[in-house]
mmCIF file of C-alpha atoms in Angstrom:
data_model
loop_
_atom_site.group_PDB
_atom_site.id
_atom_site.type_symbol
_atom_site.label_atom_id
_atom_site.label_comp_id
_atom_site.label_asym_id
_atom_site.label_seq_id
_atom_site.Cartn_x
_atom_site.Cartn_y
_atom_site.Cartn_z
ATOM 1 C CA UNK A 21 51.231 161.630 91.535
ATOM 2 C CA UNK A 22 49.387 160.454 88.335
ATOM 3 C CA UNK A 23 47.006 157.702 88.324
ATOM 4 C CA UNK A 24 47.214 157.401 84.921
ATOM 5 C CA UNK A 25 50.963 156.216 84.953
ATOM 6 C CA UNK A 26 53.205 153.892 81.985
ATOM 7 C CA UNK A 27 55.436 152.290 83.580
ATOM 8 C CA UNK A 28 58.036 149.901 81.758
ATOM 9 C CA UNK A 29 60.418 147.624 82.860
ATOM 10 C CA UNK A 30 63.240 146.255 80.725
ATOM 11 C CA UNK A 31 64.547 142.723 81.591
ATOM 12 C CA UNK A 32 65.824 140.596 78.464
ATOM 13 C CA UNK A 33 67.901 138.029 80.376
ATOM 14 C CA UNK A 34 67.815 134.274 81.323
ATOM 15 C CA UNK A 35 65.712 132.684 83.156
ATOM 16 C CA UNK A 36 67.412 133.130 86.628
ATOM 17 C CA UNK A 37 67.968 136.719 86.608
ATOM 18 C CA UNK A 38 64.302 137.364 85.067
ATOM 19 C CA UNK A 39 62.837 135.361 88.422
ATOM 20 C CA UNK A 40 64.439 137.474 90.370
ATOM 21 C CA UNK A 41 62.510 140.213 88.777
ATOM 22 C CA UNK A 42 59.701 138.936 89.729
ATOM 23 C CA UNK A 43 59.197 141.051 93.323
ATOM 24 C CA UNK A 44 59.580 144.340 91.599
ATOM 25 C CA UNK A 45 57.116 143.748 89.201
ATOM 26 C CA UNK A 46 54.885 143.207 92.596
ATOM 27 C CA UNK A 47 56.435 145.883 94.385
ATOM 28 C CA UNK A 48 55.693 148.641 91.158
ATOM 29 C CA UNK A 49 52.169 147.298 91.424
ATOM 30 C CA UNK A 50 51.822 147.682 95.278
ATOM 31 C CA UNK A 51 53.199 151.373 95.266
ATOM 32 C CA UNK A 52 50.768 151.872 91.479
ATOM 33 C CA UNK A 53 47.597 150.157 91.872
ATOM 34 C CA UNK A 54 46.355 152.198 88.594
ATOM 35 C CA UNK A 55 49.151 152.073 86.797
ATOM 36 C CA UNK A 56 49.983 150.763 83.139
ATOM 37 C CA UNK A 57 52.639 148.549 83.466
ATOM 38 C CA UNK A 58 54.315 146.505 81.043
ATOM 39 C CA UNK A 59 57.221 144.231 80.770
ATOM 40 C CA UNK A 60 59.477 143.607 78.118
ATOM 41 C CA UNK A 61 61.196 140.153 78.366
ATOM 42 C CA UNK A 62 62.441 137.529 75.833
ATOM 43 C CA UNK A 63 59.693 135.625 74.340
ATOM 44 C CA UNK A 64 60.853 132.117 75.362
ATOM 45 C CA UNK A 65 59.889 132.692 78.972
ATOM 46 C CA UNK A 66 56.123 134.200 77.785
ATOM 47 C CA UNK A 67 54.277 130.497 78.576
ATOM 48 C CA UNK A 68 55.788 130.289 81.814
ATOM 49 C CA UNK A 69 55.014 133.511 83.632
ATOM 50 C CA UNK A 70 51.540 134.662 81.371
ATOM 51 C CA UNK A 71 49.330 133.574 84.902
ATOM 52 C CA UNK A 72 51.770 135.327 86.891
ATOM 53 C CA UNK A 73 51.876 138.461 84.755
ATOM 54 C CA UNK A 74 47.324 138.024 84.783
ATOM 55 C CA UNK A 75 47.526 137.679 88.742
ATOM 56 C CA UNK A 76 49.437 141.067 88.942
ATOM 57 C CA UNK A 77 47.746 142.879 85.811
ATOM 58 C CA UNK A 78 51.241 143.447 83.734
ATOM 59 C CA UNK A 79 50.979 142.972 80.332
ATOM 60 C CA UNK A 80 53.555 141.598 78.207
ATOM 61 C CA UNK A 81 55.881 143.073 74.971
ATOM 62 C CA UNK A 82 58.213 142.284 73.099
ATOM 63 C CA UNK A 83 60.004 145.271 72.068
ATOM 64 C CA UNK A 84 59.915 149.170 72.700
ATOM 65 C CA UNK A 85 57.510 150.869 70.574
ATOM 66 C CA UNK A 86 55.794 153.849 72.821
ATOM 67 C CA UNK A 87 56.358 156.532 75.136
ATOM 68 C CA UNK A 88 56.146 155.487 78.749
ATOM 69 C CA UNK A 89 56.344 157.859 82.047
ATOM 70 C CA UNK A 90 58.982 155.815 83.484
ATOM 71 C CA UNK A 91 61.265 152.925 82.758
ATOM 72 C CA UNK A 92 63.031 150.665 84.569
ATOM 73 C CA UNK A 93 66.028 149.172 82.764
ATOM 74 C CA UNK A 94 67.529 146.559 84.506
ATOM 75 C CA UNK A 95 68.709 144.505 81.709
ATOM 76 C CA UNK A 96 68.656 144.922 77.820
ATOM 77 C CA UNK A 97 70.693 145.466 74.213
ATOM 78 C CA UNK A 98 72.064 148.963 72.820
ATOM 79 C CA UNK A 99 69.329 149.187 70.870
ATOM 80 C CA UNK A 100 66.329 149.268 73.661
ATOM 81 C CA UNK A 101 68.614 151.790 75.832
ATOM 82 C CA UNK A 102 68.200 153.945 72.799
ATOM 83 C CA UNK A 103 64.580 152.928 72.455
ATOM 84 C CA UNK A 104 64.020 154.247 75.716
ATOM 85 C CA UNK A 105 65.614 158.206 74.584
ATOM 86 C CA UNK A 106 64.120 157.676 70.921
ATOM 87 C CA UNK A 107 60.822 157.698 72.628
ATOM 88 C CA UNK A 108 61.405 160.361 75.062
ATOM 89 C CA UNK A 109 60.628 158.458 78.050
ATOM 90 C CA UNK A 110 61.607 161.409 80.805
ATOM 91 C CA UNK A 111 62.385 158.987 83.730
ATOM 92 C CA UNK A 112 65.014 156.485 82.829
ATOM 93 C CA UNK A 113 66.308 154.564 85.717
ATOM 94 C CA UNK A 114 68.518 151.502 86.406
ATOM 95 C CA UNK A 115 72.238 150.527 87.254
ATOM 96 C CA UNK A 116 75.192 152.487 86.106
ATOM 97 C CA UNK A 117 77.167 149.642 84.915
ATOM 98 C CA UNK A 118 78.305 150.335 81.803
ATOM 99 C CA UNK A 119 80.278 153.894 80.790
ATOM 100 C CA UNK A 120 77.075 154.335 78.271
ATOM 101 C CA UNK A 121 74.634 153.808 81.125
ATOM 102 C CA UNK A 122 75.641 157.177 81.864
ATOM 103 C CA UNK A 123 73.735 158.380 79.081
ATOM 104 C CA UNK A 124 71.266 156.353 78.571
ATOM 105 C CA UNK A 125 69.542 156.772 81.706
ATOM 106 C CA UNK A 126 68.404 159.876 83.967
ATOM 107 C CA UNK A 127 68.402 158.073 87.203
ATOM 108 C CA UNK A 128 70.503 155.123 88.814
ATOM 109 C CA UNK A 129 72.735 153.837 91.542
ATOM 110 C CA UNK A 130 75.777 151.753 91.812
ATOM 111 C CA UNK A 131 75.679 148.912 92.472
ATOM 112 C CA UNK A 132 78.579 145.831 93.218
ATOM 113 C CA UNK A 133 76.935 142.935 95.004
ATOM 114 C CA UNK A 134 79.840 141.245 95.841
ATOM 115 C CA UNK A 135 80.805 144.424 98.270
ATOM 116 C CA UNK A 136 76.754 145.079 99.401
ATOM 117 C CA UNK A 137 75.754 141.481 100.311
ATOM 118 C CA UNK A 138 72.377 142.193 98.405
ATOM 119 C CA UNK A 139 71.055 139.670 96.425
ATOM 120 C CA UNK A 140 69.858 140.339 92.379
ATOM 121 C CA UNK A 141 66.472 140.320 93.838
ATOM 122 C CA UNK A 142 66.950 143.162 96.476
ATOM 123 C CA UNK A 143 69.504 144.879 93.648
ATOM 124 C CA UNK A 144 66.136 145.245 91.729
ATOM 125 C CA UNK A 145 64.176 146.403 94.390
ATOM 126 C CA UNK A 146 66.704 149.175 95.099
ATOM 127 C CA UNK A 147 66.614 150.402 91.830
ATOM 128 C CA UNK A 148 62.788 150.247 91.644
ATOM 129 C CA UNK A 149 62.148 151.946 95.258
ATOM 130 C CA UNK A 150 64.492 155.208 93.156
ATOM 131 C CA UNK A 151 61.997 154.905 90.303
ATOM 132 C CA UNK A 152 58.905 155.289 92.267
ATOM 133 C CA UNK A 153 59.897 157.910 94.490
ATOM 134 C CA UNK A 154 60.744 159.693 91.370
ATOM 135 C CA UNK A 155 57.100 158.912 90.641
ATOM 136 C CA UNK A 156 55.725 160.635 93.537
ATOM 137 C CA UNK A 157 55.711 157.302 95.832
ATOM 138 C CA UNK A 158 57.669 156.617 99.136
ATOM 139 C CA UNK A 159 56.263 153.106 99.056
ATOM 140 C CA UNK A 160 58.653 150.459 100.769
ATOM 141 C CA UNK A 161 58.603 146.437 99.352
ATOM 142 C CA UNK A 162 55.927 144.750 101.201
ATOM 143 C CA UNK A 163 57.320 140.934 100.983
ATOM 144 C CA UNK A 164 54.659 138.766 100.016
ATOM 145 C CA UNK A 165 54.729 135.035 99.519
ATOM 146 C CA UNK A 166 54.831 134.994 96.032
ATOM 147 C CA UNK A 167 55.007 131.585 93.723
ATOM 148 C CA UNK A 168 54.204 130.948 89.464
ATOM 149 C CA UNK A 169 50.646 129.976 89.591
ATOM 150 C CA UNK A 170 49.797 126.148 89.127
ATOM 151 C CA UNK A 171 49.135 125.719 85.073
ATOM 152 C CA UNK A 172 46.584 122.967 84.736
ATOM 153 C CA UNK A 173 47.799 121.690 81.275
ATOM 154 C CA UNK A 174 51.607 121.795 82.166
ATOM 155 C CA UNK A 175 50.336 120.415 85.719
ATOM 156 C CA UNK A 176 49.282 116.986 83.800
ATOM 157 C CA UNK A 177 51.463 116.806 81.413
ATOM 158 C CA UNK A 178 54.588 117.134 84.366
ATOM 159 C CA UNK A 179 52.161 114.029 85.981
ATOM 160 C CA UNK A 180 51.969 112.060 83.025
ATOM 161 C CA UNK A 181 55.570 111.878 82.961
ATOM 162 C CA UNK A 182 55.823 111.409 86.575
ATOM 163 C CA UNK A 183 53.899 108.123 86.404
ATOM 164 C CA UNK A 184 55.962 107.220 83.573
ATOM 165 C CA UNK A 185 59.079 107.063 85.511
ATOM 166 C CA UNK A 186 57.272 104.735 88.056
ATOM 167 C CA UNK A 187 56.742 107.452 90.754
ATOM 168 C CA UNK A 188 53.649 108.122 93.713
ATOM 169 C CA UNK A 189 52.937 111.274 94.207
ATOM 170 C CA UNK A 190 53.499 110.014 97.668
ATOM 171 C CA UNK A 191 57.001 109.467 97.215
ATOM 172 C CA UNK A 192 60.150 111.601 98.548
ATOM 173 C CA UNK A 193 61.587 112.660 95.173
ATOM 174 C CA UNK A 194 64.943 114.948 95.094
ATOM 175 C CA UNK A 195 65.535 116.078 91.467
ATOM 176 C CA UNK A 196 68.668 117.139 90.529
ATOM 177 C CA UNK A 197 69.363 119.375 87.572
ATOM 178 C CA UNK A 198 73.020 119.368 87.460
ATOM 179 C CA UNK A 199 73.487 120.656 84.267
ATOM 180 C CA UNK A 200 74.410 124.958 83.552
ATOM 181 C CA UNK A 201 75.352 127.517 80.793
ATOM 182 C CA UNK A 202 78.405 127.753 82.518
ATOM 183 C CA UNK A 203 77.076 130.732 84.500
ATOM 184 C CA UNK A 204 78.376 129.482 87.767
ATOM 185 C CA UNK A 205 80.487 127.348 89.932
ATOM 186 C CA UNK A 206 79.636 123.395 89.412
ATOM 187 C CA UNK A 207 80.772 120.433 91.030
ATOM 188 C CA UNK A 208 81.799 117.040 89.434
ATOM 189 C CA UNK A 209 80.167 114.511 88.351
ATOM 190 C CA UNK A 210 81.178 112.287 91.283
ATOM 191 C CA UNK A 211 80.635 114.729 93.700
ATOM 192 C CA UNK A 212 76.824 115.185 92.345
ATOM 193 C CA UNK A 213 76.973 110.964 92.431
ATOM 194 C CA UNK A 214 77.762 111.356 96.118
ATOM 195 C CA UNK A 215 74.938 113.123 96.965
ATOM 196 C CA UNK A 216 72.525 111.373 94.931
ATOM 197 C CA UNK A 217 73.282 108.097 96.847
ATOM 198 C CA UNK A 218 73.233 110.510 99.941
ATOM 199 C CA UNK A 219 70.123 111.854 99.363
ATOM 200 C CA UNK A 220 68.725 107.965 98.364
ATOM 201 C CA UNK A 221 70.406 106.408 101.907
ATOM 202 C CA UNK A 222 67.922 109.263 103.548
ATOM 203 C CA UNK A 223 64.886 107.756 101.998
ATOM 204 C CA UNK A 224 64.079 110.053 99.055
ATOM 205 C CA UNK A 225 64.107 108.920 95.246
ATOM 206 C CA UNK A 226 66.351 110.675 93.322
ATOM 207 C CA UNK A 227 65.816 112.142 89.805
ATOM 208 C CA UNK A 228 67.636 113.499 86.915
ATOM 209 C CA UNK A 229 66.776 115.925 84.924
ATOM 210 C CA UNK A 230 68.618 117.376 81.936
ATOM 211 C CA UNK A 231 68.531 120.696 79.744
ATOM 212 C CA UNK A 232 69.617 120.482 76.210
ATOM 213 C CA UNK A 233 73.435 122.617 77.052
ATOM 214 C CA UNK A 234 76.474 120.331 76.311
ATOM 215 C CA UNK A 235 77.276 120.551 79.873
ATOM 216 C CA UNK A 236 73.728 118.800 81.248
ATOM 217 C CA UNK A 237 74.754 115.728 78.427
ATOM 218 C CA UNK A 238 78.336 115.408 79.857
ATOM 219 C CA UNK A 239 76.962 115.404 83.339
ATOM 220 C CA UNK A 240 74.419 113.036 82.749
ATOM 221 C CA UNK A 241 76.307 110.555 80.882
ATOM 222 C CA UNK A 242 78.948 110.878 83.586
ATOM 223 C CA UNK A 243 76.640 109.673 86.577
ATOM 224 C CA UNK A 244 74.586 107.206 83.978
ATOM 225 C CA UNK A 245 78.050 105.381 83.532
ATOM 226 C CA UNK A 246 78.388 104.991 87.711
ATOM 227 C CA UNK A 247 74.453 104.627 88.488
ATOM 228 C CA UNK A 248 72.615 103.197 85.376
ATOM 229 C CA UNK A 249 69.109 102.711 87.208
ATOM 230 C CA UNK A 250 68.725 106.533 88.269
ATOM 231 C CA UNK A 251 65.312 107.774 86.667
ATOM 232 C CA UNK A 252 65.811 110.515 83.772
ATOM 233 C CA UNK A 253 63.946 113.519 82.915
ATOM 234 C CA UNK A 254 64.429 115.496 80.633
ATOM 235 C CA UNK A 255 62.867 117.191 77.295
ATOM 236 C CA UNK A 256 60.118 119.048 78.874
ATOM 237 C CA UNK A 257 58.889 122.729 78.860
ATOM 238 C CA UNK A 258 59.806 125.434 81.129
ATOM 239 C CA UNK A 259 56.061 125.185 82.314
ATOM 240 C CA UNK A 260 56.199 121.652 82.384
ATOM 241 C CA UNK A 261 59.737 121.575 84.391
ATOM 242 C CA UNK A 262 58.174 124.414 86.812
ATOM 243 C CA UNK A 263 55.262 121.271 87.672
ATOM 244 C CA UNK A 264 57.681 118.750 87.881
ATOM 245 C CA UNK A 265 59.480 120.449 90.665
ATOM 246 C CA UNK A 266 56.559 121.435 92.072
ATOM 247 C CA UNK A 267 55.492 118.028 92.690
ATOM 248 C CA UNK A 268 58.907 116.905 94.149
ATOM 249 C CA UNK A 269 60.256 117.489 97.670
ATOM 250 C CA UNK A 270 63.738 118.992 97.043
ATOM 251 C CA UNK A 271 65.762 120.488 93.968
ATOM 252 C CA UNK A 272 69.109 120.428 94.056
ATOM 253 C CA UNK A 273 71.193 122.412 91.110
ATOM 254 C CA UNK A 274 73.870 124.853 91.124
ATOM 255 C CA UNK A 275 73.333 128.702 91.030
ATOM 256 C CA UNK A 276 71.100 128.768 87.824
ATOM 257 C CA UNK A 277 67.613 129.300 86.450
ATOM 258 C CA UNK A 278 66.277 125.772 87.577
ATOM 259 C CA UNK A 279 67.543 126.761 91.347
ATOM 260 C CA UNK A 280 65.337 129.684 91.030
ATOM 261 C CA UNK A 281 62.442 127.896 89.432
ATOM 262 C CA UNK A 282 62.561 125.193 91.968
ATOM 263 C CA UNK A 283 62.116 127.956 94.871
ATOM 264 C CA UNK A 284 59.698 130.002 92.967
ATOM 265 C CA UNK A 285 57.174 126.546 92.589
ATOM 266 C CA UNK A 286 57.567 126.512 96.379
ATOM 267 C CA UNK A 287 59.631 123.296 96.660
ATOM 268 C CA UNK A 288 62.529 123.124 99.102
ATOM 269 C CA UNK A 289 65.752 124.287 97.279
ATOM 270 C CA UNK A 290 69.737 123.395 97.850
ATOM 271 C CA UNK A 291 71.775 125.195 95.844
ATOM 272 C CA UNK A 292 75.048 124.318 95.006
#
């Protein structure tokens, strides 16, 4: 095996999917501790995992423009599957998906996770574990507890806004981020009304928070109209969100981004 590896892994995705990424980034460094790896993701996401990236020594781009030894393509347009043959990158390995996955890559595996039971997380890892034995490496995960690294300035600007809604950092707060693209299953705005008061008869004080999607405003306005005093947040950064969470005791959201934010902040999670 080389000690000199490139190694690059494809991911251009939203935010929940890209967290899950997040182990086999940490796995490809556990089974390459020399290696050059870097990770092209969409640029929106850069301020929220830079200090995670620095921890693991994985550099950052933003599209294709070398020849690597190996890349992992989990997700990513027609044009960086041919980026990956234009630069002659021998070991090409994700998902066949796709009848043009066929082509595009040298190495892959099946995949339907609503027959395996695996999660996207351990989907990744599958792939990854085919890519490094490919490599040389027989390397097996090694789970680690792994969470986004505290970010001072986001940390105090999350706190500012905190006290502004009348909060202790003493208090029980359950935040609830009810809002979606539309990637998954949701439930009503009564329902989400039903557990706020839920959570609230159980001691904790709940919060809203809000993305800018159509859905989030509909949601919100919905549960304003039946519980006007229920603090609001909303308008902050990724970075900023990921503090805010972190500083609560609960987030509850449907199968989305936030979910996975929530859990990789290391707050309790209930997913919807």
């Amino acid at each position: 095996m080389k000690d000199d590896l490139k190694i690059l892994v494809v991911r251009r995705d939203r935010l929940g999917d890209l967290l899950m990424t997040l182990p086999t980034l940490v796995y490809l460094r556990q089974a390459f501790p020399n290696a050059f790896i870097e990770f092209c993701f969409r640029s929106e996401f850069h301020e929220l995992l830079k200090d995670f990236l620095s921890q693991w020594n994985i550099q950052k781009i933003d599209q294709i423009e070398k020849k690597y030894d190996a890349a992992l393509f989990l997700k990513g347009s027609l044009k960086e599957s041919w980026d990956l043959i234009r630069h002659r990158i021998a070991i090409r390995v994700g998902a066949y998906s796709k009848l043009s996955s066929f082509f595009f890559l040298t190495h892959g595996i099946r995949q339907k996770r609503s027959l395996n039971g695996k999660s996207e997380a351990e989907s990744n890892l599958e792939i990854a574990e085919i890519m490094a034995r490919r490599l040389g490496s027989e390397k097996r995960y090694k789970k680690e507890e792994l969470l986004l690294p505290i970010s001072g300035t986001n940390r105090n600007s999350a706190l500012k806004r905190w006290y502004q809604l009348g909060l202790k950092e003493t208090d029980k707060v359950a935040v609830f981020h009810p809002g979606m693209r539309g990637s998954a299953r949701n439930l009503s705005a009564q329902s989400y009304l039903d557990l706020i008061l839920e959570m609230e008869s159980r001691g904790f004080v709940p919060v809203l928070s809000t993305g800018p999607e159509k859905q989030d405003k509909e949601l919100r306005e919905a549960i304003l109209q039946k519980k006007a005093d229920i603090r609001l947040v909303s308008g902050l950064s990724l970075s900023e969100l990921a503090e805010f969470f972190r500083m609560a005791s609960v987030v509850i959201a449907p199968s989305t981004g936030p979910l996975h934010l929530g859990h990789w902040v290391g707050v309790a999670t209930y997913g919807l």
